[in-house]
Short mmCIF file of C-alpha atoms (C1' of nucleotides) and ligand atoms in Angstrom, two decimals:
data_model
loop_
_atom_site.label_atom_id
_atom_site.label_comp_id
_atom_site.label_asym_id
_atom_site.label_seq_id
_atom_site.Cartn_x
_atom_site.Cartn_y
_atom_site.Cartn_z
CA MET A 1 131.96 171.85 137.85
CA THR A 2 130.13 170.98 134.63
CA THR A 3 128.24 167.72 134.08
CA SER A 4 128.47 165.70 130.84
CA THR A 5 125.01 166.93 129.95
CA GLU A 6 125.96 170.57 130.43
CA GLU A 7 129.05 169.97 128.31
CA ASN A 8 126.97 168.48 125.50
CA TYR A 9 124.60 171.46 125.56
CA LEU A 10 127.49 173.95 125.49
CA LYS A 11 129.12 172.14 122.60
CA SER A 12 125.85 172.18 120.68
CA ILE A 13 125.25 175.88 121.37
CA TYR A 14 128.82 176.69 120.36
CA HIS A 15 128.52 174.79 117.07
CA LEU A 16 125.18 176.42 116.29
CA SER A 17 126.65 179.87 117.11
CA VAL A 18 129.80 179.88 115.05
CA GLY A 19 129.36 181.91 111.91
CA HIS A 20 125.80 182.92 112.85
CA PRO A 21 125.52 186.37 114.46
CA ASN A 22 121.90 185.80 115.58
CA PRO A 23 121.09 184.14 118.90
CA VAL A 24 120.65 180.36 118.86
CA LEU A 25 117.04 179.20 119.17
CA THR A 26 115.67 176.73 121.70
CA SER A 27 114.29 174.55 118.91
CA GLU A 28 117.65 174.41 117.14
CA ILE A 29 119.31 173.09 120.28
CA ALA A 30 116.46 170.63 120.84
CA ASP A 31 116.87 169.32 117.29
CA SER A 32 120.63 169.05 117.49
CA LEU A 33 120.48 167.10 120.77
CA THR A 34 117.26 165.22 119.90
CA THR A 35 115.58 166.28 123.10
CA SER A 36 112.44 168.26 123.92
CA SER A 37 112.23 172.06 123.89
CA ALA A 38 111.04 171.91 127.49
CA SER A 39 114.25 170.17 128.55
CA VAL A 40 116.31 172.73 126.65
CA THR A 41 114.56 175.63 128.39
CA ASP A 42 115.36 174.09 131.78
CA MET A 43 119.00 173.65 130.87
CA LEU A 44 119.28 177.18 129.44
CA LYS A 45 118.21 178.59 132.80
CA LYS A 46 120.84 176.49 134.52
CA LEU A 47 123.65 177.45 132.11
CA SER A 48 122.62 181.09 132.35
CA GLU A 49 122.78 180.90 136.14
CA LYS A 50 126.38 179.69 135.79
CA ASN A 51 127.19 182.53 133.36
CA LEU A 52 128.03 180.10 130.58
CA ILE A 53 125.41 181.61 128.26
CA GLU A 54 123.34 184.81 127.99
CA TYR A 55 119.70 183.86 127.93
CA GLU A 56 116.56 185.96 127.62
CA ARG A 57 113.30 184.05 127.45
CA TYR A 58 111.75 183.84 123.98
CA LYS A 59 114.84 185.60 122.55
CA GLY A 60 117.24 182.70 122.20
CA VAL A 61 120.72 182.34 123.58
CA ARG A 62 124.28 183.56 123.07
CA ILE A 63 127.34 181.79 124.45
CA THR A 64 129.64 183.78 126.78
CA ARG A 65 133.44 183.79 126.72
CA LYS A 66 133.35 181.51 129.73
CA GLY A 67 130.96 179.09 128.01
CA GLU A 68 133.01 179.18 124.84
CA ARG A 69 136.12 178.24 126.79
CA VAL A 70 134.36 175.16 128.17
CA ALA A 71 132.94 174.23 124.75
CA LEU A 72 136.34 174.52 123.07
CA SER A 73 137.98 172.40 125.73
CA ILE A 74 135.43 169.62 125.10
CA ILE A 75 135.85 169.98 121.32
CA ARG A 76 139.62 169.70 121.80
CA ARG A 77 139.21 166.48 123.75
CA HIS A 78 136.72 165.10 121.24
CA ARG A 79 139.01 165.69 118.27
CA LEU A 80 142.16 164.44 120.00
CA TRP A 81 140.41 161.19 120.93
CA GLU A 82 139.23 160.87 117.32
CA VAL A 83 142.84 161.14 116.15
CA PHE A 84 143.81 158.48 118.69
CA LEU A 85 141.04 156.16 117.52
CA THR A 86 141.92 156.42 113.82
CA ASP A 87 145.71 156.78 113.93
CA VAL A 88 146.53 154.49 116.85
CA LEU A 89 143.65 152.01 117.10
CA LYS A 90 143.03 152.02 113.33
CA PHE A 91 139.32 152.70 113.39
CA ARG A 92 137.79 154.08 110.20
CA TRP A 93 136.90 157.79 110.16
CA ASP A 94 133.19 156.94 110.06
CA GLU A 95 133.38 154.87 113.29
CA VAL A 96 135.03 157.24 115.74
CA HIS A 97 132.45 159.92 116.48
CA GLU A 98 130.27 157.97 118.95
CA MET A 99 133.23 156.76 120.99
CA ALA A 100 134.75 160.26 121.10
CA GLU A 101 131.37 161.51 122.28
CA GLU A 102 131.91 159.49 125.47
CA LEU A 103 135.68 159.89 125.82
CA GLU A 104 135.46 163.70 125.60
CA HIS A 105 133.86 163.76 129.07
CA VAL A 106 136.76 162.07 130.86
CA SER A 107 137.87 164.91 133.05
CA SER A 108 141.65 164.81 133.51
CA ASP A 109 143.42 167.73 131.83
CA GLU A 110 146.76 166.00 132.27
CA LEU A 111 145.39 163.01 130.33
CA VAL A 112 144.41 165.27 127.42
CA SER A 113 147.77 166.98 127.34
CA ARG A 114 149.72 163.69 127.43
CA LEU A 115 147.47 162.29 124.71
CA ASP A 116 148.17 165.40 122.61
CA ALA A 117 151.92 164.91 123.05
CA PHE A 118 151.73 161.17 122.28
CA LEU A 119 149.85 161.90 119.06
CA GLY A 120 152.49 164.44 118.03
CA TYR A 121 150.38 167.59 118.55
CA PRO A 122 148.01 167.03 115.62
CA LYS A 123 146.47 170.16 114.09
CA VAL A 124 143.30 168.54 112.68
CA ASP A 125 141.08 165.57 113.44
CA PRO A 126 140.33 162.72 111.00
CA HIS A 127 137.56 164.78 109.40
CA GLY A 128 139.80 167.77 108.80
CA ASP A 129 138.37 169.81 111.66
CA PRO A 130 140.97 171.93 113.50
CA ILE A 131 141.92 171.00 117.07
CA PRO A 132 141.78 173.90 119.57
CA ASP A 133 145.02 174.39 121.53
CA THR A 134 145.32 174.27 125.33
CA ASN A 135 144.21 177.89 125.58
CA GLY A 136 141.12 177.27 123.46
CA LYS A 137 142.55 179.01 120.42
CA LEU A 138 141.20 177.66 117.14
CA PHE A 139 143.08 178.35 113.93
CA PRO A 140 140.67 178.59 111.00
CA SER A 141 141.61 176.20 108.25
CA GLY A 142 140.87 178.52 105.33
CA SER A 143 139.22 175.73 103.41
CA LEU A 144 136.68 176.23 100.66
CA SER A 145 134.01 174.01 99.20
CA LEU A 146 134.91 171.65 96.37
CA ALA A 147 131.89 173.10 94.59
CA GLU A 148 134.05 176.19 93.96
CA ALA A 149 136.90 174.27 92.33
CA GLN A 150 138.22 175.34 88.92
CA THR A 151 139.79 173.18 86.22
CA ALA A 152 143.55 173.34 85.69
CA GLN A 153 144.30 173.80 89.40
CA LYS A 154 145.76 171.39 91.89
CA TYR A 155 143.82 170.94 95.14
CA GLN A 156 144.03 168.94 98.34
CA VAL A 157 141.03 167.51 100.21
CA SER A 158 141.01 169.17 103.66
CA GLY A 159 137.76 168.09 105.30
CA VAL A 160 134.01 167.62 105.16
CA SER A 161 130.98 169.65 106.16
CA ASP A 162 128.68 166.59 106.37
CA HIS A 163 129.91 164.30 109.16
CA SER A 164 127.34 161.51 108.79
CA ALA A 165 128.68 157.96 108.70
CA GLY A 166 127.00 157.31 105.34
CA PHE A 167 128.65 160.30 103.70
CA LEU A 168 132.05 159.43 105.17
CA GLN A 169 131.81 155.84 103.92
CA PHE A 170 130.86 157.11 100.50
CA LEU A 171 133.93 159.37 100.37
CA GLN A 172 136.16 156.56 101.62
CA LYS A 173 134.94 154.45 98.69
CA LYS A 174 135.64 157.35 96.30
CA GLY A 175 139.10 157.87 97.77
CA LEU A 176 138.30 161.45 98.81
CA MET A 177 139.91 161.58 102.27
CA PRO A 178 141.71 164.58 103.78
CA GLY A 179 145.20 164.87 102.34
CA VAL A 180 144.37 163.45 98.91
CA LEU A 181 145.57 165.54 95.92
CA PHE A 182 143.46 166.01 92.85
CA SER A 183 142.60 168.28 89.95
CA VAL A 184 139.27 168.87 88.20
CA LYS A 185 139.24 167.49 84.68
CA GLU A 186 135.78 168.61 83.73
CA ILE A 187 132.78 170.47 85.15
CA ASP A 188 129.43 169.83 83.50
CA GLU A 189 127.89 173.18 82.64
CA PHE A 190 124.33 171.95 83.13
CA ASP A 191 124.34 170.10 86.50
CA LYS A 192 127.80 171.20 87.78
CA SER A 193 128.88 167.58 88.27
CA MET A 194 132.65 167.08 88.21
CA TYR A 195 135.18 164.56 87.10
CA LEU A 196 138.16 164.55 89.45
CA LEU A 197 141.63 163.31 88.56
CA PHE A 198 143.97 161.88 91.20
CA GLU A 199 147.78 161.82 91.26
CA ASP A 200 147.88 158.26 89.91
CA ASN A 201 145.75 159.30 86.91
CA SER A 202 142.73 157.38 88.18
CA GLY A 203 139.58 159.46 88.51
CA THR A 204 136.10 159.67 89.92
CA PHE A 205 132.81 161.36 89.18
CA ILE A 206 130.90 163.37 91.80
CA SER A 207 127.65 165.33 91.81
CA HIS A 208 127.37 168.99 92.80
CA GLU A 209 125.45 168.01 95.95
CA ILE A 210 128.37 165.87 97.08
CA ALA A 211 130.96 168.47 96.08
CA LYS A 212 129.28 171.06 98.28
CA ASN A 213 130.02 168.98 101.37
CA ILE A 214 133.70 168.39 100.64
CA LEU A 215 136.29 170.94 101.80
CA MET A 216 139.58 171.56 100.02
CA LYS A 217 142.54 173.90 99.71
CA LEU A 218 144.58 175.05 96.76
CA TYR A 219 147.71 172.90 96.71
CA VAL A 220 151.02 174.66 96.43
CA ASN A 221 154.21 172.63 95.94
CA SER A 222 156.56 173.22 98.85
CA MET B 1 121.79 148.33 130.12
CA THR B 2 123.90 149.09 133.21
CA THR B 3 124.65 152.62 134.39
CA SER B 4 128.13 153.71 135.56
CA THR B 5 126.83 153.68 139.10
CA GLU B 6 125.55 150.12 138.82
CA GLU B 7 128.90 149.11 137.34
CA ASN B 8 130.76 150.65 140.27
CA TYR B 9 128.53 148.83 142.75
CA LEU B 10 129.01 145.50 140.96
CA LYS B 11 132.76 145.97 140.87
CA SER B 12 132.81 146.74 144.58
CA ILE B 13 130.62 143.72 145.43
CA TYR B 14 132.79 141.49 143.25
CA HIS B 15 136.01 142.65 144.93
CA LEU B 16 134.51 142.23 148.38
CA SER B 17 133.25 138.72 147.45
CA VAL B 18 136.36 137.16 146.01
CA GLY B 19 137.96 134.83 148.53
CA HIS B 20 135.19 135.39 151.08
CA PRO B 21 132.50 132.69 151.12
CA ASN B 22 130.15 134.74 153.31
CA PRO B 23 127.70 137.24 151.82
CA VAL B 24 128.90 140.82 151.45
CA LEU B 25 127.43 143.24 153.96
CA THR B 26 125.65 146.50 153.20
CA SER B 27 128.07 148.41 155.41
CA GLU B 28 131.11 146.96 153.62
CA ILE B 29 129.79 148.20 150.28
CA ALA B 30 128.95 151.59 151.79
CA ASP B 31 132.49 151.91 153.15
CA SER B 32 134.14 150.83 149.93
CA LEU B 33 132.13 153.34 147.86
CA THR B 34 132.04 156.03 150.58
CA THR B 35 128.30 156.32 150.39
CA SER B 36 125.47 155.84 152.90
CA SER B 37 124.02 152.45 153.84
CA ALA B 38 120.59 153.76 152.81
CA SER B 39 121.84 154.39 149.27
CA VAL B 40 123.39 150.94 149.16
CA THR B 41 120.12 149.28 150.20
CA ASP B 42 118.29 151.08 147.38
CA MET B 43 120.85 149.96 144.82
CA LEU B 44 120.86 146.36 146.11
CA LYS B 45 117.13 146.14 145.40
CA LYS B 46 117.71 147.44 141.90
CA LEU B 47 120.60 145.08 141.13
CA SER B 48 118.63 142.19 142.58
CA GLU B 49 115.68 143.05 140.32
CA LYS B 50 118.07 142.78 137.36
CA ASN B 51 119.38 139.40 138.61
CA LEU B 52 122.89 140.75 138.97
CA ILE B 53 123.02 139.86 142.68
CA GLU B 54 121.12 137.67 145.14
CA TYR B 55 119.85 139.84 147.92
CA GLU B 56 117.87 139.00 151.05
CA ARG B 57 117.22 141.87 153.37
CA TYR B 58 119.37 141.93 156.50
CA LYS B 59 121.31 138.91 155.16
CA GLY B 60 123.77 140.61 152.83
CA VAL B 61 124.40 139.96 149.19
CA ARG B 62 126.00 137.44 146.83
CA ILE B 63 126.95 138.22 143.23
CA THR B 64 125.38 136.04 140.49
CA ARG B 65 127.17 134.63 137.44
CA LYS B 66 125.52 137.34 135.39
CA GLY B 67 126.69 140.06 137.81
CA GLU B 68 130.17 138.60 137.91
CA ARG B 69 130.38 138.73 134.12
CA VAL B 70 129.55 142.44 134.17
CA ALA B 71 132.02 143.11 137.01
CA LEU B 72 134.84 141.27 135.24
CA SER B 73 134.22 143.15 132.02
CA ILE B 74 134.56 146.47 133.88
CA ILE B 75 137.67 145.24 135.69
CA ARG B 76 139.12 144.20 132.32
CA ARG B 77 138.54 147.69 130.94
CA HIS B 78 139.93 149.35 134.05
CA ARG B 79 143.16 147.38 133.96
CA LEU B 80 143.67 147.72 130.21
CA TRP B 81 143.30 151.50 130.46
CA GLU B 82 145.78 151.49 133.35
CA VAL B 83 148.31 149.72 131.12
CA PHE B 84 147.66 152.30 128.40
CA LEU B 85 148.16 155.16 130.82
CA THR B 86 151.48 153.87 132.21
CA ASP B 87 153.00 152.19 129.16
CA VAL B 88 151.85 154.57 126.43
CA LEU B 89 151.21 157.93 128.11
CA LYS B 90 153.97 157.38 130.70
CA PHE B 91 151.96 158.12 133.81
CA ARG B 92 153.32 156.77 137.09
CA TRP B 93 151.59 153.72 138.58
CA ASP B 94 150.25 155.81 141.46
CA GLU B 95 148.51 158.29 139.11
CA VAL B 96 146.43 156.01 136.90
CA HIS B 97 143.65 154.66 139.09
CA GLU B 98 141.36 157.71 139.12
CA MET B 99 141.51 158.15 135.34
CA ALA B 100 140.86 154.44 134.76
CA GLU B 101 137.90 154.76 137.10
CA GLU B 102 136.29 157.05 134.49
CA LEU B 103 137.61 155.37 131.33
CA GLU B 104 136.30 151.95 132.39
CA HIS B 105 132.74 153.17 131.78
CA VAL B 106 133.24 154.02 128.11
CA SER B 107 130.95 151.46 126.58
CA SER B 108 132.36 150.29 123.24
CA ASP B 109 133.50 146.65 123.31
CA GLU B 110 135.30 147.10 120.02
CA LEU B 111 137.32 149.92 121.61
CA VAL B 112 138.41 147.64 124.45
CA SER B 113 139.40 144.85 122.12
CA ARG B 114 141.42 147.16 119.85
CA LEU B 115 143.09 148.69 122.88
CA ASP B 116 143.99 145.19 124.09
CA ALA B 117 145.55 144.37 120.72
CA PHE B 118 147.43 147.69 120.55
CA LEU B 119 148.90 147.06 124.00
CA GLY B 120 150.05 143.58 122.94
CA TYR B 121 147.51 141.60 124.99
CA PRO B 122 148.99 142.37 128.41
CA LYS B 123 148.36 139.79 131.14
CA VAL B 124 148.64 142.10 134.14
CA ASP B 125 148.07 145.77 134.94
CA PRO B 126 150.73 148.15 136.33
CA HIS B 127 149.98 146.96 139.87
CA GLY B 128 150.44 143.29 138.98
CA ASP B 129 146.72 142.54 138.95
CA PRO B 130 145.68 140.03 136.27
CA ILE B 131 143.56 141.25 133.33
CA PRO B 132 140.42 139.16 132.65
CA ASP B 133 140.15 137.93 129.05
CA THR B 134 137.25 138.71 126.69
CA ASN B 135 135.20 135.86 128.18
CA GLY B 136 135.73 137.13 131.71
CA LYS B 137 138.22 134.42 132.58
CA LEU B 138 140.73 135.47 135.21
CA PHE B 139 143.95 133.49 135.61
CA PRO B 140 145.13 133.58 139.24
CA SER B 141 148.66 134.85 139.52
CA GLY B 142 149.83 132.44 142.20
CA SER B 143 151.63 135.21 144.05
CA LEU B 144 152.48 135.14 147.72
CA SER B 145 153.23 137.83 150.26
CA LEU B 146 156.78 139.10 150.62
CA ALA B 147 156.29 138.50 154.34
CA GLU B 148 156.66 134.80 153.58
CA ALA B 149 160.00 135.18 151.81
CA GLN B 150 162.98 133.06 152.86
CA THR B 151 166.67 133.89 152.69
CA ALA B 152 168.79 132.28 149.96
CA GLN B 153 166.00 132.33 147.39
CA LYS B 154 165.54 134.49 144.33
CA TYR B 155 162.20 136.27 144.02
CA GLN B 156 160.42 138.64 141.64
CA VAL B 157 158.03 141.39 142.72
CA SER B 158 154.64 140.58 141.14
CA GLY B 159 152.19 143.06 142.64
CA VAL B 160 150.74 144.82 145.66
CA SER B 161 147.78 144.28 147.95
CA ASP B 162 147.65 147.93 149.07
CA HIS B 163 146.79 150.13 146.06
CA SER B 164 146.91 153.53 147.80
CA ALA B 165 148.89 156.27 146.07
CA GLY B 166 151.05 156.78 149.14
CA PHE B 167 152.05 153.13 149.32
CA LEU B 168 152.77 152.99 145.58
CA GLN B 169 154.96 156.10 145.76
CA PHE B 170 156.82 154.59 148.68
CA LEU B 171 157.53 151.40 146.73
CA GLN B 172 158.59 153.41 143.69
CA LYS B 173 161.15 155.17 145.88
CA LYS B 174 162.36 151.82 147.23
CA GLY B 175 162.61 150.36 143.71
CA LEU B 176 160.10 147.62 144.47
CA MET B 177 158.01 147.61 141.29
CA PRO B 178 156.52 144.53 139.59
CA GLY B 179 159.22 142.70 137.65
CA VAL B 180 162.12 143.61 139.95
CA LEU B 181 164.32 140.69 141.07
CA PHE B 182 165.65 140.41 144.58
CA SER B 183 166.75 138.08 147.34
CA VAL B 184 166.41 138.39 151.11
CA LYS B 185 169.74 138.98 152.83
CA GLU B 186 168.47 139.01 156.36
CA ILE B 187 165.26 138.69 158.38
CA ASP B 188 165.28 140.16 161.89
CA GLU B 189 164.05 137.53 164.28
CA PHE B 190 162.41 140.04 166.61
CA ASP B 191 160.38 142.39 164.34
CA LYS B 192 160.57 140.38 161.08
CA SER B 193 161.97 143.36 159.20
CA MET B 194 163.96 142.44 156.10
CA TYR B 195 166.95 143.59 154.16
CA LEU B 196 166.45 142.99 150.44
CA LEU B 197 169.25 142.68 147.90
CA PHE B 198 168.72 143.65 144.25
CA GLU B 199 170.48 142.36 141.15
CA ASP B 200 172.91 145.29 141.10
CA ASN B 201 173.94 144.51 144.70
CA SER B 202 172.20 147.59 146.05
CA GLY B 203 169.72 146.91 148.82
CA THR B 204 166.89 148.26 150.88
CA PHE B 205 165.33 147.76 154.26
CA ILE B 206 161.60 147.15 154.76
CA SER B 207 159.36 146.56 157.76
CA HIS B 208 157.12 143.53 158.17
CA GLU B 209 154.02 145.74 157.76
CA ILE B 210 155.25 146.87 154.34
CA ALA B 211 156.33 143.34 153.33
CA LYS B 212 152.81 142.03 153.98
CA ASN B 213 151.43 144.29 151.24
CA ILE B 214 153.94 143.34 148.56
CA LEU B 215 153.30 140.32 146.35
CA MET B 216 156.04 138.21 144.81
CA LYS B 217 156.81 134.93 143.07
CA LEU B 218 159.72 132.56 143.32
CA TYR B 219 162.01 133.37 140.39
CA VAL B 220 163.14 130.50 138.21
CA ASN B 221 165.76 131.08 135.49
CA SER B 222 164.27 130.35 132.08
"C1'" DA C 1 94.43 194.73 113.37
"C1'" DT C 2 92.77 190.35 114.17
"C1'" DA C 3 93.10 185.68 113.67
"C1'" DA C 4 95.72 181.63 112.94
"C1'" DT C 5 100.01 179.33 113.55
"C1'" DA C 6 104.40 178.39 115.40
"C1'" DT C 7 107.59 178.68 119.13
"C1'" DT C 8 108.71 178.79 123.76
"C1'" DT C 9 107.87 178.40 128.51
"C1'" DT C 10 105.61 176.58 132.58
"C1'" DA C 11 103.25 172.98 135.18
"C1'" DG C 12 103.30 168.61 136.78
"C1'" DA C 13 105.26 164.21 136.92
"C1'" DG C 14 108.83 160.36 136.49
"C1'" DT C 15 113.60 158.06 136.90
"C1'" DA C 16 118.19 157.62 138.91
"C1'" DA C 17 120.97 158.59 142.53
"C1'" DT C 18 121.83 160.60 146.75
"C1'" DC C 19 121.13 162.21 151.74
"C1'" DT C 20 119.44 162.39 156.99
"C1'" DA C 21 116.58 160.74 160.44
"C1'" DA C 22 113.40 157.37 162.15
"C1'" DA C 23 111.94 152.62 162.45
"C1'" DT C 24 113.02 147.88 162.22
"C1'" DT C 25 115.67 143.75 162.78
"C1'" DA C 26 119.78 141.33 164.31
"C1'" DA C 27 123.61 140.59 167.39
"C1'" DT C 28 125.79 141.20 171.80
"C1'" DT C 29 125.99 141.77 176.65
"C1'" DA C 30 124.43 141.38 181.12
"C1'" DT D 1 116.14 135.78 178.74
"C1'" DA D 2 115.92 140.57 178.61
"C1'" DA D 3 118.17 144.77 177.67
"C1'" DT D 4 121.42 147.25 175.10
"C1'" DT D 5 123.92 148.12 170.99
"C1'" DA D 6 124.82 147.70 166.18
"C1'" DA D 7 123.40 147.09 161.48
"C1'" DT D 8 120.00 147.62 158.12
"C1'" DT D 9 115.98 149.23 156.05
"C1'" DT D 10 112.27 152.54 155.31
"C1'" DA D 11 110.44 157.26 155.07
"C1'" DG D 12 110.76 161.55 153.29
"C1'" DA D 13 113.52 165.00 150.75
"C1'" DT D 14 116.79 166.82 147.30
"C1'" DT D 15 119.37 167.34 142.81
"C1'" DA D 16 119.91 166.49 137.90
"C1'" DC D 17 117.70 165.37 133.93
"C1'" DT D 18 113.96 164.05 131.29
"C1'" DC D 19 109.07 163.88 129.42
"C1'" DT D 20 103.97 165.34 127.90
"C1'" DA D 21 100.43 168.57 127.96
"C1'" DA D 22 98.80 173.14 128.83
"C1'" DA D 23 99.63 178.10 128.93
"C1'" DA D 24 101.99 182.07 127.28
"C1'" DT D 25 104.26 184.67 123.85
"C1'" DA D 26 105.79 185.73 119.25
"C1'" DT D 27 105.31 185.46 114.29
"C1'" DT D 28 102.80 185.20 110.04
"C1'" DA D 29 98.81 185.49 107.25
"C1'" DT D 30 94.43 187.38 106.17
MN1 LIG E 301 129.32 163.97 124.52
MN1 LIG E 302 135.57 164.90 113.95
MN1 LIG E 303 134.27 153.69 137.98
MN1 LIG E 304 145.33 148.48 138.98
#
DNA sequence: ATAATATTTTAGAGTAATCTAAATTAATTA
DNA sequence: TAATTAATTTAGATTACTCTAAAATATTAT
């Protein structure tokens, strides 16, 4: 039905769409897939023909419900495989993306659903991104940026908005992985840098630029 | 380096080669991959160019050491994924082949080696076929056909030579899976059909045609 | 509003894999 | 040995995806 290439395009278009009401531009897709605009135009015609996107030349592209369903199913597979790679095969969170990029195209639905069950129906992937359910429903995590954190509050790291291997390795080193509890001891009023305090009373210093790419939630004792 | 298609061709050529000293014929490859002879000829030229096979037109094809190494690495991946699918995700042995056929092309070597470790370094796949090691070494199982079984001997099912889903389901029903112990109660002198006796004193009847496609080993108490 | 610039599309071509039909070569039969 | 049959290869097309360069359209600046 859909080729791996079509799936990658749909995923890219979906990710570029979410939270942006305007149509996605040809050049944005080309950038995100590191391919030429000419190739993108060809593919847009093909996806449009299959009613997976709405495409008007020179006007950009909007994903349809049908296209979104395909995109979410690939995203589900991608994130479930990432959980498998970290939790079961013990890969680091900065190593799993490339492998999941291949595994997500393995076509069996039954395989995905058994994998989901084996992993214990995880809600988020190793980067804190939510895993769509079988019906393509995605529950928003309600996270906010660490840059918005206040002192005298307890927070929990819930994800990242920069997924690059370098950034992930940096956070690993700092101990800022999803799940980790912390409070903000001090915020510098000039450059907005922060000193974070962990549960064990150790701490770490992070710049505002870094903080912007870390997601967190207010932590409430259960 | 090698595309999925090239890998499938090499695997097919390898399987058709093993135990047959004569070169593999174009038509045999076409049959085994259900493709046209014209397509096979094209691919043979390409694989020959890459020194993965030795090809002389009209004379058939022989796999090189280099080609064999690639084939064995794909076979290793295929069989390890099959173990994962049966042992971990609890698929039946007749369901796993098609999925493994896709998973075997996922390229990460580190993934394969972690999977191997997670599975406990299995020696054989769910169908009793041996799993090549990292260096592409394949230890022959030393199995023989159930058709050669004698009465008053204790045997263990060790594999199959027919891998079709129908045959596997049939054996499942009969309780003749790899690992099962049995002895032969009776062999009909006219049609060579057999009555097999299991450990729990239950038994089953099988024709000579079926027996030929079941592999076994003499069982010695440890 | 016109010109300059940026973006997008089209044109034309290439690679990988596939097919059918025709031509070639090999094997079998008479 | 010659004719017939079978197997294999070549020729010519097709589909999916990609590229560069040129043409078309849209946006921005003067
Ligand atoms: Mn992908
Ligand atoms: Mn992820
Ligand atoms: Mn395969
Ligand atoms: Mn197998």
